[in-house]
mmCIF file with all atom_site columns, C-alpha atoms in Angstrom:
data_model
loop_
_atom_site.group_PDB
_atom_site.id
_atom_site.type_symbol
_atom_site.label_atom_id
_atom_site.label_alt_id
_atom_site.label_comp_id
_atom_site.label_asym_id
_atom_site.label_entity_id
_atom_site.label_seq_id
_atom_site.pdbx_PDB_ins_code
_atom_site.Cartn_x
_atom_site.Cartn_y
_atom_site.Cartn_z
_atom_site.occupancy
_atom_site.B_iso_or_equiv
_atom_site.pdbx_formal_charge
_atom_site.auth_seq_id
_atom_site.auth_comp_id
_atom_site.auth_asym_id
_atom_site.auth_atom_id
_atom_site.pdbx_PDB_model_num
ATOM 1   C CA . MET A 1 1   ? 30.328  -11.970 20.244  1.00 48.00 ? 5   MET A CA 1
ATOM 2   C CA . PHE A 1 2   ? 31.609  -8.673  17.630  1.00 48.00 ? 6   PHE A CA 1
ATOM 3   C CA . PRO A 1 3   ? 33.571  -10.394 15.308  1.00 53.00 ? 7   PRO A CA 1
ATOM 4   C CA . GLN A 1 4   ? 36.834  -7.964  13.449  1.00 54.00 ? 8   GLN A CA 1
ATOM 5   C CA . THR A 1 5   ? 34.571  -5.943  10.249  1.00 58.00 ? 9   THR A CA 1
ATOM 6   C CA . ASP A 1 6   ? 36.435  -3.496  7.941   1.00 66.00 ? 10  ASP A CA 1
ATOM 7   C CA . ILE A 1 7   ? 35.781  -0.946  6.563   1.00 71.00 ? 11  ILE A CA 1
ATOM 8   C CA . ASN A 1 8   ? 35.360  -2.659  3.145   1.00 73.00 ? 12  ASN A CA 1
ATOM 9   C CA . GLN A 1 9   ? 32.604  -5.139  4.335   1.00 69.00 ? 13  GLN A CA 1
ATOM 10  C CA . ILE A 1 10  ? 30.507  -1.777  6.347   1.00 71.00 ? 14  ILE A CA 1
ATOM 11  C CA . THR A 1 11  ? 30.988  0.287   2.462   1.00 75.00 ? 15  THR A CA 1
ATOM 12  C CA . HIS A 1 12  ? 29.253  -3.068  0.789   1.00 69.00 ? 16  HIS A CA 1
ATOM 13  C CA . VAL A 1 13  ? 26.359  -3.714  2.909   1.00 70.00 ? 17  VAL A CA 1
ATOM 14  C CA . ILE A 1 14  ? 25.763  -0.543  2.910   1.00 73.00 ? 18  ILE A CA 1
ATOM 15  C CA . THR A 1 15  ? 25.779  -0.032  -1.035  1.00 74.00 ? 19  THR A CA 1
ATOM 16  C CA . LEU A 1 16  ? 23.205  -3.291  -0.471  1.00 71.00 ? 20  LEU A CA 1
ATOM 17  C CA . ALA A 1 17  ? 21.573  -1.363  1.393   1.00 69.00 ? 21  ALA A CA 1
ATOM 18  C CA . ILE A 1 18  ? 20.909  2.395   -1.012  1.00 79.00 ? 22  ILE A CA 1
ATOM 19  C CA . ALA A 1 19  ? 18.611  -0.814  -3.776  1.00 79.00 ? 23  ALA A CA 1
ATOM 20  C CA . PRO A 1 20  ? 15.806  -1.867  -0.612  1.00 85.00 ? 24  PRO A CA 1
ATOM 21  C CA . VAL A 1 21  ? 15.998  2.383   -0.055  1.00 84.00 ? 25  VAL A CA 1
ATOM 22  C CA . PHE A 1 22  ? 15.022  3.619   -2.844  1.00 88.00 ? 26  PHE A CA 1
ATOM 23  C CA . LEU A 1 23  ? 11.995  0.921   -2.888  1.00 89.00 ? 27  LEU A CA 1
ATOM 24  C CA . LEU A 1 24  ? 11.172  2.213   0.686   1.00 92.00 ? 28  LEU A CA 1
ATOM 25  C CA . THR A 1 25  ? 10.579  5.712   -1.611  1.00 93.00 ? 29  THR A CA 1
ATOM 26  C CA . ALA A 1 26  ? 8.872   4.453   -4.122  1.00 94.00 ? 30  ALA A CA 1
ATOM 27  C CA . VAL A 1 27  ? 6.099   2.884   -1.565  1.00 96.00 ? 31  VAL A CA 1
ATOM 28  C CA . GLY A 1 28  ? 6.270   6.057   0.759   1.00 96.00 ? 32  GLY A CA 1
ATOM 29  C CA . THR A 1 29  ? 4.813   7.562   -2.476  1.00 96.00 ? 33  THR A CA 1
ATOM 30  C CA . LEU A 1 30  ? 2.404   5.322   -3.904  1.00 97.00 ? 34  LEU A CA 1
ATOM 31  C CA . MET A 1 31  ? 0.866   5.450   -0.128  1.00 97.00 ? 35  MET A CA 1
ATOM 32  C CA . GLY A 1 32  ? 0.923   8.184   -0.304  1.00 97.00 ? 36  GLY A CA 1
ATOM 33  C CA . VAL A 1 33  ? -1.218  8.973   -4.187  1.00 97.00 ? 37  VAL A CA 1
ATOM 34  C CA . LEU A 1 34  ? -3.330  5.577   -1.409  1.00 98.00 ? 38  LEU A CA 1
ATOM 35  C CA . ALA A 1 35  ? -3.704  7.776   1.108   1.00 97.00 ? 39  ALA A CA 1
ATOM 36  C CA . ASN A 1 36  ? -5.516  11.010  -0.917  1.00 97.00 ? 40  ASN A CA 1
ATOM 37  C CA . ARG A 1 37  ? -7.469  8.420   -2.986  1.00 96.00 ? 41  ARG A CA 1
ATOM 38  C CA . LEU A 1 38  ? -8.389  7.347   0.506   1.00 97.00 ? 42  LEU A CA 1
ATOM 39  C CA . ALA A 1 39  ? -9.991  10.575  1.844   1.00 97.00 ? 43  ALA A CA 1
ATOM 40  C CA . ARG A 1 40  ? -11.577 11.427  -1.302  1.00 96.00 ? 44  ARG A CA 1
ATOM 41  C CA . ILE A 1 41  ? -14.085 8.473   -1.015  1.00 96.00 ? 45  ILE A CA 1
ATOM 42  C CA . VAL A 1 42  ? -14.041 8.712   2.436   1.00 96.00 ? 46  VAL A CA 1
ATOM 43  C CA . ASP A 1 43  ? -15.127 12.074  2.002   1.00 96.00 ? 47  ASP A CA 1
ATOM 44  C CA . ARG A 1 44  ? -17.603 11.325  -0.830  1.00 94.00 ? 48  ARG A CA 1
ATOM 45  C CA . ILE A 1 45  ? -18.902 8.497   2.462   1.00 94.00 ? 49  ILE A CA 1
ATOM 46  C CA . ARG A 1 46  ? -19.824 11.485  4.301   1.00 94.00 ? 50  ARG A CA 1
ATOM 47  C CA . VAL A 1 47  ? -21.373 13.842  2.159   1.00 92.00 ? 51  VAL A CA 1
ATOM 48  C CA . LEU A 1 48  ? -24.406 10.969  0.778   1.00 91.00 ? 52  LEU A CA 1
ATOM 49  C CA . GLU A 1 49  ? -25.163 9.809   3.645   1.00 90.00 ? 53  GLU A CA 1
ATOM 50  C CA . ASP A 1 50  ? -25.503 12.606  4.807   1.00 89.00 ? 54  ASP A CA 1
ATOM 51  C CA . LYS A 1 51  ? -28.010 13.543  1.525   1.00 88.00 ? 55  LYS A CA 1
ATOM 52  C CA . LEU A 1 52  ? -29.779 10.302  1.934   1.00 85.00 ? 56  LEU A CA 1
ATOM 53  C CA . HIS A 1 53  ? -32.160 11.561  3.827   1.00 83.00 ? 57  HIS A CA 1
ATOM 54  C CA . GLU A 1 54  ? -32.974 14.474  2.275   1.00 85.00 ? 58  GLU A CA 1
ATOM 55  C CA . ILE A 1 55  ? -33.380 13.157  -1.140  1.00 83.00 ? 59  ILE A CA 1
ATOM 56  C CA . SER A 1 56  ? -36.261 11.573  -3.962  1.00 82.00 ? 60  SER A CA 1
ATOM 57  C CA . LEU A 1 57  ? -37.556 8.125   -3.384  1.00 80.00 ? 61  LEU A CA 1
ATOM 58  C CA . ALA A 1 58  ? -36.227 8.005   -7.335  1.00 81.00 ? 62  ALA A CA 1
ATOM 59  C CA . GLU A 1 59  ? -32.467 9.510   -6.905  1.00 83.00 ? 63  GLU A CA 1
ATOM 60  C CA . LEU A 1 60  ? -32.640 6.786   -3.292  1.00 84.00 ? 64  LEU A CA 1
ATOM 61  C CA . MET A 1 61  ? -31.289 3.193   -5.247  1.00 87.00 ? 65  MET A CA 1
ATOM 62  C CA . PRO A 1 62  ? -28.488 5.527   -7.559  1.00 85.00 ? 66  PRO A CA 1
ATOM 63  C CA . ALA A 1 63  ? -27.529 6.704   -4.446  1.00 86.00 ? 67  ALA A CA 1
ATOM 64  C CA . ARG A 1 64  ? -26.683 4.001   -2.219  1.00 89.00 ? 68  ARG A CA 1
ATOM 65  C CA . ALA A 1 65  ? -25.464 1.728   -5.826  1.00 89.00 ? 69  ALA A CA 1
ATOM 66  C CA . GLU A 1 66  ? -23.125 4.833   -5.733  1.00 91.00 ? 70  GLU A CA 1
ATOM 67  C CA . LEU A 1 67  ? -22.199 4.206   -1.839  1.00 93.00 ? 71  LEU A CA 1
ATOM 68  C CA . ASP A 1 68  ? -21.512 0.911   -3.121  1.00 94.00 ? 72  ASP A CA 1
ATOM 69  C CA . ASN A 1 69  ? -19.143 0.781   -5.179  1.00 94.00 ? 73  ASN A CA 1
ATOM 70  C CA . LEU A 1 70  ? -17.641 3.771   -2.573  1.00 95.00 ? 74  LEU A CA 1
ATOM 71  C CA . ARG A 1 71  ? -17.531 1.360   0.191   1.00 96.00 ? 75  ARG A CA 1
ATOM 72  C CA . GLN A 1 72  ? -15.835 -1.537  -1.563  1.00 97.00 ? 76  GLN A CA 1
ATOM 73  C CA . ARG A 1 73  ? -13.667 0.420   -3.695  1.00 96.00 ? 77  ARG A CA 1
ATOM 74  C CA . LEU A 1 74  ? -13.290 1.534   0.077   1.00 97.00 ? 78  LEU A CA 1
ATOM 75  C CA . ARG A 1 75  ? -12.048 -1.912  1.182   1.00 97.00 ? 79  ARG A CA 1
ATOM 76  C CA . LEU A 1 76  ? -9.427  -2.505  -1.753  1.00 98.00 ? 80  LEU A CA 1
ATOM 77  C CA . ILE A 1 77  ? -7.622  0.916   -1.387  1.00 98.00 ? 81  ILE A CA 1
ATOM 78  C CA . TYR A 1 78  ? -7.924  -0.280  2.782   1.00 97.00 ? 82  TYR A CA 1
ATOM 79  C CA . PHE A 1 79  ? -6.194  -3.325  1.917   1.00 98.00 ? 83  PHE A CA 1
ATOM 80  C CA . ALA A 1 80  ? -3.939  -1.221  -0.814  1.00 98.00 ? 84  ALA A CA 1
ATOM 81  C CA . VAL A 1 81  ? -1.853  0.732   2.131   1.00 98.00 ? 85  VAL A CA 1
ATOM 82  C CA . ALA A 1 82  ? -2.050  -1.874  4.059   1.00 98.00 ? 86  ALA A CA 1
ATOM 83  C CA . CYS A 1 83  ? 0.120   -3.993  1.212   1.00 98.00 ? 87  CYS A CA 1
ATOM 84  C CA . ALA A 1 84  ? 1.979   -1.692  1.434   1.00 98.00 ? 88  ALA A CA 1
ATOM 85  C CA . VAL A 1 85  ? 2.711   -0.676  5.188   1.00 98.00 ? 89  VAL A CA 1
ATOM 86  C CA . PHE A 1 86  ? 4.448   -4.350  5.049   1.00 98.00 ? 90  PHE A CA 1
ATOM 87  C CA . CYS A 1 87  ? 6.397   -3.599  2.225   1.00 97.00 ? 91  CYS A CA 1
ATOM 88  C CA . ALA A 1 88  ? 7.623   -1.188  3.847   1.00 97.00 ? 92  ALA A CA 1
ATOM 89  C CA . LEU A 1 89  ? 8.628   -3.172  6.787   1.00 97.00 ? 93  LEU A CA 1
ATOM 90  C CA . PHE A 1 90  ? 10.172  -6.208  5.577   1.00 96.00 ? 94  PHE A CA 1
ATOM 91  C CA . VAL A 1 91  ? 12.155  -3.622  3.360   1.00 94.00 ? 95  VAL A CA 1
ATOM 92  C CA . GLY A 1 92  ? 12.776  -1.833  6.273   1.00 94.00 ? 96  GLY A CA 1
ATOM 93  C CA . LEU A 1 93  ? 13.552  -5.228  8.136   1.00 94.00 ? 97  LEU A CA 1
ATOM 94  C CA . LEU A 1 94  ? 15.887  -6.144  5.169   1.00 92.00 ? 98  LEU A CA 1
ATOM 95  C CA . ILE A 1 95  ? 17.734  -3.434  5.845   1.00 89.00 ? 99  ILE A CA 1
ATOM 96  C CA . ILE A 1 96  ? 18.200  -4.131  9.252   1.00 90.00 ? 100 ILE A CA 1
ATOM 97  C CA . VAL A 1 97  ? 18.420  -7.847  8.719   1.00 90.00 ? 101 VAL A CA 1
ATOM 98  C CA . ALA A 1 98  ? 21.786  -7.691  6.489   1.00 85.00 ? 102 ALA A CA 1
ATOM 99  C CA . PHE A 1 99  ? 23.338  -5.058  9.199   1.00 83.00 ? 103 PHE A CA 1
ATOM 100 C CA . ILE A 1 100 ? 23.384  -6.910  11.412  1.00 86.00 ? 104 ILE A CA 1
ATOM 101 C CA . ASP A 1 101 ? 24.470  -9.940  9.104   1.00 82.00 ? 105 ASP A CA 1
ATOM 102 C CA . ALA A 1 102 ? 27.557  -8.460  8.378   1.00 78.00 ? 106 ALA A CA 1
ATOM 103 C CA . PHE A 1 103 ? 28.234  -7.311  12.328  1.00 79.00 ? 107 PHE A CA 1
ATOM 104 C CA . MET A 1 104 ? 27.518  -10.572 13.795  1.00 82.00 ? 108 MET A CA 1
ATOM 105 C CA . SER A 1 105 ? 29.208  -13.906 12.777  1.00 77.00 ? 109 SER A CA 1
ATOM 106 C CA . VAL A 1 106 ? 25.152  -15.572 11.555  1.00 83.00 ? 110 VAL A CA 1
ATOM 107 C CA . ASN A 1 107 ? 24.755  -15.709 8.507   1.00 86.00 ? 111 ASN A CA 1
ATOM 108 C CA . LEU A 1 108 ? 21.007  -14.582 7.453   1.00 88.00 ? 112 LEU A CA 1
ATOM 109 C CA . ALA A 1 109 ? 21.519  -14.108 3.836   1.00 87.00 ? 113 ALA A CA 1
ATOM 110 C CA . LYS A 1 110 ? 18.650  -16.679 3.601   1.00 92.00 ? 114 LYS A CA 1
ATOM 111 C CA . PHE A 1 111 ? 16.248  -14.578 5.868   1.00 93.00 ? 115 PHE A CA 1
ATOM 112 C CA . VAL A 1 112 ? 17.765  -11.489 4.342   1.00 90.00 ? 116 VAL A CA 1
ATOM 113 C CA . GLY A 1 113 ? 16.189  -12.580 0.672   1.00 91.00 ? 117 GLY A CA 1
ATOM 114 C CA . LEU A 1 114 ? 12.839  -13.823 2.120   1.00 95.00 ? 118 LEU A CA 1
ATOM 115 C CA . LEU A 1 115 ? 12.705  -10.538 3.291   1.00 95.00 ? 119 LEU A CA 1
ATOM 116 C CA . PHE A 1 116 ? 12.891  -8.898  -0.132  1.00 92.00 ? 120 PHE A CA 1
ATOM 117 C CA . VAL A 1 117 ? 10.554  -11.646 -1.704  1.00 95.00 ? 121 VAL A CA 1
ATOM 118 C CA . MET A 1 118 ? 7.895   -11.303 1.048   1.00 97.00 ? 122 MET A CA 1
ATOM 119 C CA . ALA A 1 119 ? 8.509   -6.911  0.397   1.00 96.00 ? 123 ALA A CA 1
ATOM 120 C CA . MET A 1 120 ? 8.263   -7.583  -3.557  1.00 96.00 ? 124 MET A CA 1
ATOM 121 C CA . LEU A 1 121 ? 5.052   -9.680  -3.277  1.00 98.00 ? 125 LEU A CA 1
ATOM 122 C CA . ALA A 1 122 ? 3.075   -6.907  -1.140  1.00 98.00 ? 126 ALA A CA 1
ATOM 123 C CA . PHE A 1 123 ? 4.058   -4.356  -3.532  1.00 97.00 ? 127 PHE A CA 1
ATOM 124 C CA . VAL A 1 124 ? 3.108   -6.017  -6.228  1.00 97.00 ? 128 VAL A CA 1
ATOM 125 C CA . GLY A 1 125 ? 0.145   -7.457  -4.588  1.00 98.00 ? 129 GLY A CA 1
ATOM 126 C CA . SER A 1 126 ? -1.051  -3.650  -3.419  1.00 98.00 ? 130 SER A CA 1
ATOM 127 C CA . LEU A 1 127 ? -0.493  -2.529  -6.761  1.00 98.00 ? 131 LEU A CA 1
ATOM 128 C CA . ILE A 1 128 ? -3.036  -4.640  -8.218  1.00 98.00 ? 132 ILE A CA 1
ATOM 129 C CA . LEU A 1 129 ? -5.570  -3.363  -5.509  1.00 98.00 ? 133 LEU A CA 1
ATOM 130 C CA . PHE A 1 130 ? -5.152  -0.458  -6.353  1.00 98.00 ? 134 PHE A CA 1
ATOM 131 C CA . LEU A 1 131 ? -5.393  -1.346  -10.243 1.00 97.00 ? 135 LEU A CA 1
ATOM 132 C CA . ARG A 1 132 ? -8.538  -3.060  -9.154  1.00 97.00 ? 136 ARG A CA 1
ATOM 133 C CA . GLU A 1 133 ? -10.198 -0.045  -7.747  1.00 97.00 ? 137 GLU A CA 1
ATOM 134 C CA . ILE A 1 134 ? -8.896  2.347   -10.382 1.00 96.00 ? 138 ILE A CA 1
ATOM 135 C CA . PHE A 1 135 ? -10.662 0.119   -12.775 1.00 95.00 ? 139 PHE A CA 1
ATOM 136 C CA . LEU A 1 136 ? -14.214 0.534   -10.556 1.00 94.00 ? 140 LEU A CA 1
ATOM 137 C CA . ALA A 1 137 ? -13.896 3.877   -9.726  1.00 93.00 ? 141 ALA A CA 1
ATOM 138 C CA . VAL A 1 138 ? -13.661 3.780   -13.555 1.00 92.00 ? 142 VAL A CA 1
ATOM 139 C CA . THR A 1 139 ? -16.572 1.775   -14.959 1.00 88.00 ? 143 THR A CA 1
ATOM 140 C CA . ASN A 1 140 ? -18.769 3.822   -12.158 1.00 79.00 ? 144 ASN A CA 1
ATOM 141 C CA . THR A 1 141 ? -17.765 7.539   -13.911 1.00 72.00 ? 145 THR A CA 1
ATOM 142 C CA . ARG A 1 142 ? -19.025 5.603   -17.178 1.00 63.00 ? 146 ARG A CA 1
ATOM 143 C CA . GLN A 1 143 ? -21.896 4.207   -15.255 1.00 64.00 ? 147 GLN A CA 1
ATOM 144 C CA . SER A 1 144 ? -23.447 6.467   -14.066 1.00 63.00 ? 148 SER A CA 1
ATOM 145 C CA . MET A 1 145 ? -22.317 9.150   -17.963 1.00 57.00 ? 149 MET A CA 1
ATOM 146 C CA . LYS A 1 146 ? -25.031 7.081   -19.539 1.00 56.00 ? 150 LYS A CA 1
#
């Protein structure tokens, strides 16, 4: 079941696994940033929803517009986090499959490549959603300053 594996082959697999680990570090950092933004949006929504019953009719429309904007931003961050988590899962699976490929007599090179492509697509998707959320935040801030 397990073919003879020499130390050079194991060392090679470990070397190849290091690059995806750097990607995991980047994804983890991105997830931290996204989680902080998510928490701030949720806190602001809670504050606004608590004040809705106390504000005047003139302030009601701007507050509801801000709530709509915050909910849209919340959705974008939520999906960005989901994409980042999928990226991390794909990278983790990639590392596992690379080691399985090295220790067993199974050629999983195409599957490793597919996992890497899926990880990168998820990472790029997360970054695009994050950028869109930032654009919404900046646009909303500019409009409230007028």
